PDB file of C-alpha atoms in Angstrom:
ATOM      1  CA  THR A  81     104.116 228.978 135.042  1.00 64.00           C
ATOM      2  CA  GLN A  82     100.678 227.675 134.516  1.00 69.00           C
ATOM      3  CA  LEU A  83      98.190 228.535 137.505  1.00 87.00           C
ATOM      4  CA  LEU A  84      94.635 227.911 138.038  1.00 94.00           C
ATOM      5  CA  GLU A  85      92.555 229.976 140.230  1.00 96.00           C
ATOM      6  CA  GLN A  86      89.246 228.923 141.874  1.00 97.00           C
ATOM      7  CA  SER A  87      86.464 231.041 143.218  1.00 97.00           C
ATOM      8  CA  PRO A  88      84.939 231.156 145.866  1.00 97.00           C
ATOM      9  CA  GLN A  89      87.362 229.296 148.090  1.00 96.00           C
ATOM     10  CA  PHE A  90      84.522 228.412 150.527  1.00 97.00           C
ATOM     11  CA  LEU A  91      80.788 228.135 150.123  1.00 97.00           C
ATOM     12  CA  SER A  92      78.196 227.393 152.335  1.00 97.00           C
ATOM     13  CA  ILE A  93      74.444 227.189 151.173  1.00 97.00           C
ATOM     14  CA  GLN A  94      71.116 225.792 152.293  1.00 97.00           C
ATOM     15  CA  GLU A  95      69.716 222.412 150.683  1.00 98.00           C
ATOM     16  CA  GLY A  96      67.767 223.410 147.404  1.00 98.00           C
ATOM     17  CA  GLU A  97      69.830 226.537 146.484  1.00 98.00           C
ATOM     18  CA  ASN A  98      71.929 226.845 143.242  1.00 98.00           C
ATOM     19  CA  LEU A  99      75.616 227.711 143.025  1.00 98.00           C
ATOM     20  CA  THR A 100      78.272 228.277 140.534  1.00 98.00           C
ATOM     21  CA  VAL A 101      82.017 227.696 141.023  1.00 98.00           C
ATOM     22  CA  TYR A 102      84.591 229.270 138.817  1.00 98.00           C
ATOM     23  CA  CYS A 103      88.004 228.205 137.378  1.00 97.00           C
ATOM     24  CA  ASN A 104      90.177 230.750 135.873  1.00 96.00           C
ATOM     25  CA  SER A 105      93.685 230.926 134.286  1.00 95.00           C
ATOM     26  CA  SER A 106      95.796 232.950 131.945  1.00 92.00           C
ATOM     27  CA  SER A 107      96.836 229.904 130.151  1.00 91.00           C
ATOM     28  CA  VAL A 108      95.127 227.848 127.331  1.00 92.00           C
ATOM     29  CA  PHE A 109      94.431 224.051 128.449  1.00 92.00           C
ATOM     30  CA  SER A 110      93.735 221.414 125.938  1.00 89.00           C
ATOM     31  CA  SER A 111      91.107 219.910 128.356  1.00 90.00           C
ATOM     32  CA  LEU A 112      89.723 220.948 131.721  1.00 93.00           C
ATOM     33  CA  GLN A 113      88.671 218.421 134.261  1.00 95.00           C
ATOM     34  CA  TRP A 114      86.564 218.556 137.252  1.00 97.00           C
ATOM     35  CA  TYR A 115      86.946 216.287 140.465  1.00 98.00           C
ATOM     36  CA  ARG A 116      85.137 216.187 143.663  1.00 98.00           C
ATOM     37  CA  GLN A 117      87.221 214.885 146.813  1.00 98.00           C
ATOM     38  CA  GLU A 118      85.663 213.883 150.065  1.00 96.00           C
ATOM     39  CA  PRO A 119      87.541 214.096 153.330  1.00 93.00           C
ATOM     40  CA  GLY A 120      90.172 211.059 153.613  1.00 93.00           C
ATOM     41  CA  GLU A 121      89.805 209.976 149.894  1.00 95.00           C
ATOM     42  CA  GLY A 122      91.361 211.009 146.541  1.00 97.00           C
ATOM     43  CA  PRO A 123      89.609 213.154 143.982  1.00 97.00           C
ATOM     44  CA  VAL A 124      87.071 211.513 141.820  1.00 97.00           C
ATOM     45  CA  LEU A 125      86.589 212.595 138.304  1.00 96.00           C
ATOM     46  CA  LEU A 126      83.233 214.311 137.523  1.00 96.00           C
ATOM     47  CA  VAL A 127      83.766 215.265 133.859  1.00 95.00           C
ATOM     48  CA  THR A 128      86.260 216.590 131.233  1.00 93.00           C
ATOM     49  CA  VAL A 129      85.524 219.403 128.869  1.00 93.00           C
ATOM     50  CA  VAL A 130      87.690 219.620 125.694  1.00 90.00           C
ATOM     51  CA  THR A 131      86.273 221.990 123.028  1.00 90.00           C
ATOM     52  CA  GLY A 132      85.965 225.575 123.583  1.00 93.00           C
ATOM     53  CA  GLY A 133      82.336 226.487 124.545  1.00 95.00           C
ATOM     54  CA  GLU A 134      81.539 223.129 125.447  1.00 94.00           C
ATOM     55  CA  VAL A 135      78.660 222.460 127.801  1.00 97.00           C
ATOM     56  CA  LYS A 136      78.089 219.187 129.445  1.00 96.00           C
ATOM     57  CA  LYS A 137      75.477 218.114 132.000  1.00 97.00           C
ATOM     58  CA  LEU A 138      75.582 215.417 134.597  1.00 95.00           C
ATOM     59  CA  LYS A 139      72.353 215.281 136.539  1.00 96.00           C
ATOM     60  CA  ARG A 140      72.102 218.609 138.415  1.00 97.00           C
ATOM     61  CA  LEU A 141      75.569 219.519 137.611  1.00 97.00           C
ATOM     62  CA  THR A 142      76.402 221.706 134.521  1.00 98.00           C
ATOM     63  CA  PHE A 143      79.878 222.293 133.236  1.00 97.00           C
ATOM     64  CA  GLN A 144      81.125 224.848 130.591  1.00 97.00           C
ATOM     65  CA  PHE A 145      84.439 225.357 129.078  1.00 96.00           C
ATOM     66  CA  GLY A 146      85.157 229.063 127.955  1.00 95.00           C
ATOM     67  CA  ASP A 147      85.548 229.946 124.252  1.00 95.00           C
ATOM     68  CA  ALA A 148      89.058 230.569 124.697  1.00 94.00           C
ATOM     69  CA  ARG A 149      89.700 227.308 126.818  1.00 93.00           C
ATOM     70  CA  LYS A 150      91.312 229.401 129.743  1.00 94.00           C
ATOM     71  CA  ASP A 151      88.398 229.216 132.008  1.00 95.00           C
ATOM     72  CA  SER A 152      85.589 226.825 133.136  1.00 97.00           C
ATOM     73  CA  SER A 153      82.448 227.060 135.448  1.00 98.00           C
ATOM     74  CA  LEU A 154      80.523 224.481 137.321  1.00 98.00           C
ATOM     75  CA  HIS A 155      76.844 225.166 138.331  1.00 98.00           C
ATOM     76  CA  ILE A 156      74.862 222.910 140.701  1.00 98.00           C
ATOM     77  CA  THR A 157      71.063 223.362 140.732  1.00 98.00           C
ATOM     78  CA  ALA A 158      68.995 222.624 143.851  1.00 98.00           C
ATOM     79  CA  ALA A 159      72.162 221.498 145.921  1.00 97.00           C
ATOM     80  CA  GLN A 160      71.772 218.563 148.096  1.00 97.00           C
ATOM     81  CA  PRO A 161      73.797 217.547 151.304  1.00 97.00           C
ATOM     82  CA  GLY A 162      75.518 214.677 149.384  1.00 96.00           C
ATOM     83  CA  ASP A 163      77.052 217.383 147.143  1.00 97.00           C
ATOM     84  CA  THR A 164      79.069 218.552 149.891  1.00 97.00           C
ATOM     85  CA  GLY A 165      82.891 218.301 149.180  1.00 97.00           C
ATOM     86  CA  LEU A 166      85.853 220.036 147.934  1.00 98.00           C
ATOM     87  CA  TYR A 167      85.638 220.582 144.060  1.00 98.00           C
ATOM     88  CA  LEU A 168      88.827 220.678 142.109  1.00 98.00           C
ATOM     89  CA  CYS A 169      89.473 221.913 138.523  1.00 97.00           C
ATOM     90  CA  ALA A 170      92.489 220.612 136.603  1.00 96.00           C
ATOM     91  CA  GLY A 171      93.813 221.850 133.478  1.00 94.00           C
ATOM     92  CA  GLU A 172      95.674 219.555 130.972  1.00 90.00           C
ATOM     93  CA  SER A 173      98.353 221.097 128.936  1.00 85.00           C
ATOM     94  CA  LYS A 174      99.137 219.811 125.341  1.00 74.00           C
ATOM     95  CA  THR A 175     102.251 221.826 125.208  1.00 75.00           C
ATOM     96  CA  SER A 176     103.876 220.010 128.347  1.00 74.00           C
ATOM     97  CA  TYR A 177     103.372 216.412 127.657  1.00 76.00           C
ATOM     98  CA  ASP A 178      99.727 216.434 128.982  1.00 81.00           C
ATOM     99  CA  LYS A 179     100.825 217.781 132.448  1.00 88.00           C
ATOM    100  CA  VAL A 180      97.683 218.146 134.699  1.00 92.00           C
ATOM    101  CA  ILE A 181      97.967 220.892 137.266  1.00 94.00           C
ATOM    102  CA  PHE A 182      95.131 221.544 139.895  1.00 96.00           C
ATOM    103  CA  GLY A 183      93.651 224.581 141.399  1.00 96.00           C
ATOM    104  CA  PRO A 184      93.034 225.405 144.831  1.00 96.00           C
ATOM    105  CA  GLY A 185      89.650 223.875 145.166  1.00 97.00           C
ATOM    106  CA  THR A 186      86.317 225.316 146.192  1.00 97.00           C
ATOM    107  CA  SER A 187      85.238 223.875 149.475  1.00 97.00           C
ATOM    108  CA  LEU A 188      81.249 223.287 149.532  1.00 98.00           C
ATOM    109  CA  SER A 189      79.137 222.597 152.283  1.00 98.00           C
ATOM    110  CA  VAL A 190      75.187 222.094 151.609  1.00 97.00           C
ATOM    111  CA  ILE A 191      73.169 222.585 155.005  1.00 97.00           C
ATOM    112  CA  PRO A 192      70.249 220.217 155.199  1.00 95.00           C
TER     113      PRO A 192
ATOM    114  CA  ASP B 494      85.669 198.721 139.660  1.00 74.00           C
ATOM    115  CA  ALA B 495      89.311 199.102 138.834  1.00 87.00           C
ATOM    116  CA  ARG B 496      91.302 201.284 141.356  1.00 94.00           C
ATOM    117  CA  VAL B 497      94.716 202.577 141.957  1.00 97.00           C
ATOM    118  CA  THR B 498      96.287 201.119 145.064  1.00 98.00           C
ATOM    119  CA  GLN B 499      98.410 203.058 147.159  1.00 98.00           C
ATOM    120  CA  THR B 500     100.506 201.795 150.310  1.00 98.00           C
ATOM    121  CA  PRO B 501     100.826 202.538 153.172  1.00 98.00           C
ATOM    122  CA  ARG B 502      97.487 204.273 153.991  1.00 97.00           C
ATOM    123  CA  ASP B 503      99.387 206.171 157.047  1.00 98.00           C
ATOM    124  CA  LYS B 504     102.950 206.564 157.868  1.00 98.00           C
ATOM    125  CA  VAL B 505     104.217 208.242 160.859  1.00 98.00           C
ATOM    126  CA  THR B 506     108.221 208.533 160.830  1.00 98.00           C
ATOM    127  CA  GLU B 507     110.863 210.431 162.500  1.00 97.00           C
ATOM    128  CA  MET B 508     112.682 213.308 160.810  1.00 97.00           C
ATOM    129  CA  GLY B 509     115.671 212.027 158.826  1.00 97.00           C
ATOM    130  CA  GLN B 510     114.232 208.325 158.255  1.00 98.00           C
ATOM    131  CA  GLU B 511     113.791 207.064 154.827  1.00 98.00           C
ATOM    132  CA  VAL B 512     110.272 206.683 153.563  1.00 98.00           C
ATOM    133  CA  THR B 513     109.076 204.878 150.535  1.00 98.00           C
ATOM    134  CA  MET B 514     105.274 204.994 149.219  1.00 98.00           C
ATOM    135  CA  ARG B 515     103.944 202.760 146.649  1.00 98.00           C
ATOM    136  CA  CYS B 516     101.620 202.920 143.982  1.00 98.00           C
ATOM    137  CA  GLN B 517      99.891 200.169 141.736  1.00 98.00           C
ATOM    138  CA  PRO B 518      98.289 201.796 138.855  1.00 97.00           C
ATOM    139  CA  ILE B 519      95.374 200.396 136.950  1.00 96.00           C
ATOM    140  CA  LEU B 520      96.297 197.685 134.548  1.00 94.00           C
ATOM    141  CA  GLY B 521      96.550 199.106 131.251  1.00 91.00           C
ATOM    142  CA  HIS B 522      97.127 202.615 132.177  1.00 93.00           C
ATOM    143  CA  ASN B 523     100.395 204.348 130.782  1.00 92.00           C
ATOM    144  CA  THR B 524     100.490 207.418 132.521  1.00 94.00           C
ATOM    145  CA  VAL B 525     101.162 207.888 136.269  1.00 96.00           C
ATOM    146  CA  PHE B 526     101.050 210.983 138.312  1.00 96.00           C
ATOM    147  CA  TRP B 527     102.127 211.805 141.904  1.00 98.00           C
ATOM    148  CA  TYR B 528     100.965 214.794 143.762  1.00 97.00           C
ATOM    149  CA  ARG B 529     101.160 216.104 147.281  1.00 97.00           C
ATOM    150  CA  GLN B 530      98.116 217.704 148.983  1.00 97.00           C
ATOM    151  CA  THR B 531      98.462 220.088 151.928  1.00 96.00           C
ATOM    152  CA  MET B 532      96.012 222.792 153.241  1.00 92.00           C
ATOM    153  CA  MET B 533      98.249 225.616 152.362  1.00 91.00           C
ATOM    154  CA  GLN B 534      99.317 224.485 148.858  1.00 91.00           C
ATOM    155  CA  GLY B 535      96.504 222.215 147.680  1.00 93.00           C
ATOM    156  CA  LEU B 536      97.561 219.561 145.266  1.00 96.00           C
ATOM    157  CA  GLU B 537     101.040 219.993 143.850  1.00 95.00           C
ATOM    158  CA  LEU B 538     102.517 217.871 141.147  1.00 95.00           C
ATOM    159  CA  LEU B 539     105.506 216.106 141.909  1.00 96.00           C
ATOM    160  CA  ALA B 540     106.297 214.033 139.205  1.00 95.00           C
ATOM    161  CA  TYR B 541     104.844 211.869 136.434  1.00 94.00           C
ATOM    162  CA  PHE B 542     105.460 209.173 134.044  1.00 95.00           C
ATOM    163  CA  ARG B 543     104.421 208.041 130.544  1.00 93.00           C
ATOM    164  CA  ASN B 544     104.983 204.291 129.650  1.00 93.00           C
ATOM    165  CA  ARG B 545     107.308 204.235 132.709  1.00 95.00           C
ATOM    166  CA  ALA B 546     109.540 206.897 131.464  1.00 94.00           C
ATOM    167  CA  PRO B 547     109.783 210.201 133.774  1.00 93.00           C
ATOM    168  CA  LEU B 548     108.402 213.073 131.866  1.00 91.00           C
ATOM    169  CA  ASP B 549     108.505 215.971 134.430  1.00 89.00           C
ATOM    170  CA  ASP B 550     109.902 215.954 138.028  1.00 88.00           C
ATOM    171  CA  SER B 551     110.492 219.659 138.107  1.00 88.00           C
ATOM    172  CA  GLY B 552     107.759 219.635 141.114  1.00 89.00           C
ATOM    173  CA  MET B 553     110.074 217.518 143.212  1.00 92.00           C
ATOM    174  CA  PRO B 554     112.761 218.636 145.717  1.00 89.00           C
ATOM    175  CA  LYS B 555     115.540 216.769 143.974  1.00 87.00           C
ATOM    176  CA  ASP B 556     117.915 216.669 146.848  1.00 93.00           C
ATOM    177  CA  ARG B 557     115.652 214.343 148.820  1.00 96.00           C
ATOM    178  CA  PHE B 558     112.876 213.073 146.807  1.00 97.00           C
ATOM    179  CA  SER B 559     112.891 210.414 144.161  1.00 96.00           C
ATOM    180  CA  ALA B 560     110.337 208.735 141.922  1.00 97.00           C
ATOM    181  CA  GLU B 561     110.646 205.422 139.883  1.00 96.00           C
ATOM    182  CA  MET B 562     108.705 203.057 137.925  1.00 96.00           C
ATOM    183  CA  PRO B 563     110.521 199.811 138.200  1.00 94.00           C
ATOM    184  CA  ASP B 564     107.767 197.983 136.102  1.00 93.00           C
ATOM    185  CA  ALA B 565     104.275 198.940 134.699  1.00 92.00           C
ATOM    186  CA  THR B 566     102.639 197.648 137.762  1.00 95.00           C
ATOM    187  CA  LEU B 567     104.564 199.593 140.542  1.00 97.00           C
ATOM    188  CA  ALA B 568     105.373 203.353 140.885  1.00 98.00           C
ATOM    189  CA  THR B 569     107.542 204.531 143.845  1.00 98.00           C
ATOM    190  CA  LEU B 570     108.029 207.909 145.490  1.00 98.00           C
ATOM    191  CA  LYS B 571     110.926 207.781 147.983  1.00 98.00           C
ATOM    192  CA  ILE B 572     111.945 210.543 150.538  1.00 98.00           C
ATOM    193  CA  GLN B 573     115.397 210.277 152.318  1.00 97.00           C
ATOM    194  CA  PRO B 574     116.042 212.028 154.435  1.00 97.00           C
ATOM    195  CA  SER B 575     112.393 213.000 155.576  1.00 97.00           C
ATOM    196  CA  GLU B 576     111.777 216.352 157.086  1.00 97.00           C
ATOM    197  CA  PRO B 577     108.658 217.723 159.289  1.00 97.00           C
ATOM    198  CA  ARG B 578     107.584 219.867 156.066  1.00 96.00           C
ATOM    199  CA  ASP B 579     107.193 216.690 154.064  1.00 97.00           C
ATOM    200  CA  SER B 580     103.970 216.007 156.082  1.00 98.00           C
ATOM    201  CA  ALA B 581     101.197 215.807 153.664  1.00 98.00           C
ATOM    202  CA  VAL B 582      98.836 213.557 151.907  1.00 98.00           C
ATOM    203  CA  TYR B 583     100.513 211.794 148.674  1.00 98.00           C
ATOM    204  CA  PHE B 584      98.523 210.977 145.937  1.00 98.00           C
ATOM    205  CA  CYS B 585      99.091 208.707 142.804  1.00 98.00           C
ATOM    206  CA  ALA B 586      96.781 208.966 139.788  1.00 97.00           C
ATOM    207  CA  SER B 587      96.802 206.894 136.685  1.00 96.00           C
ATOM    208  CA  GLY B 588      95.053 207.018 133.189  1.00 92.00           C
ATOM    209  CA  PHE B 589      95.737 205.927 129.597  1.00 88.00           C
ATOM    210  CA  VAL B 590      97.033 208.486 127.086  1.00 82.00           C
ATOM    211  CA  GLY B 591      96.652 207.600 123.558  1.00 77.00           C
ATOM    212  CA  ASP B 592      96.863 209.540 120.188  1.00 65.00           C
ATOM    213  CA  ARG B 593      93.688 211.359 121.016  1.00 65.00           C
ATOM    214  CA  GLY B 594      94.972 212.096 124.505  1.00 60.00           C
ATOM    215  CA  ARG B 595      93.338 211.054 127.650  1.00 60.00           C
ATOM    216  CA  HIS B 596      90.851 213.125 129.923  1.00 68.00           C
ATOM    217  CA  GLY B 597      90.739 212.306 133.410  1.00 82.00           C
ATOM    218  CA  TYR B 598      92.593 210.125 135.811  1.00 93.00           C
ATOM    219  CA  THR B 599      91.804 207.672 138.639  1.00 96.00           C
ATOM    220  CA  PHE B 600      93.351 208.609 141.907  1.00 97.00           C
ATOM    221  CA  GLY B 601      94.396 206.455 144.938  1.00 97.00           C
ATOM    222  CA  SER B 602      93.229 207.133 148.533  1.00 97.00           C
ATOM    223  CA  GLY B 603      96.546 208.445 149.274  1.00 98.00           C
ATOM    224  CA  THR B 604      99.373 208.135 151.753  1.00 98.00           C
ATOM    225  CA  ARG B 605      98.998 210.265 154.754  1.00 98.00           C
ATOM    226  CA  LEU B 606     102.602 211.035 155.757  1.00 98.00           C
ATOM    227  CA  THR B 607     103.447 212.582 159.248  1.00 98.00           C
ATOM    228  CA  VAL B 608     107.265 213.358 159.954  1.00 98.00           C
ATOM    229  CA  VAL B 609     107.936 214.226 163.744  1.00 97.00           C
TER     230      VAL B 609
END
């Protein structure tokens, strides 16, 4: 059974601080996706990483895929209140018809 | 922007009643997922389809849940009979998977189901 773990589960920081969220698994994934979800809405795709060691940047967000394609991290620089939300990582498995499973999420609160 | 449409947005029903949730995927997308989200379990994969064919529904309680795609513009998730433990937000997501794969899906706003 494929499982994804995320840490920390909850994070409350002051505006302007930096933070890193981690996503780990014992399974290898063909891609790793990051989503952000706000209350009352569905998750929204932020980025997909495909190649081991890949780094992608989206404004103040930096995403990295582990060399072995089992883990990923999301780093936010100078967090803003608009970054508040639930951050979800999702792994796509090529060996299971592109099945996509989600981690439990990291709930981020950025205090002004 | 193209969007995934889910109906109803909210549903309150009594235990034992049948519930049907509908999803209109984005035109041209060939893959549809159904997930259930609760505080305790997070996002759980229930079932998914490729070109309207079910690929995996092992996450779904078979005795009461059923998922179908009667056509390319409609996916349904049915619960019969419903139980209080089915209370959750149900999400549909769609995307296009081709020879090079597809990396990322568009979610609907969900159906919040409450079974009393």
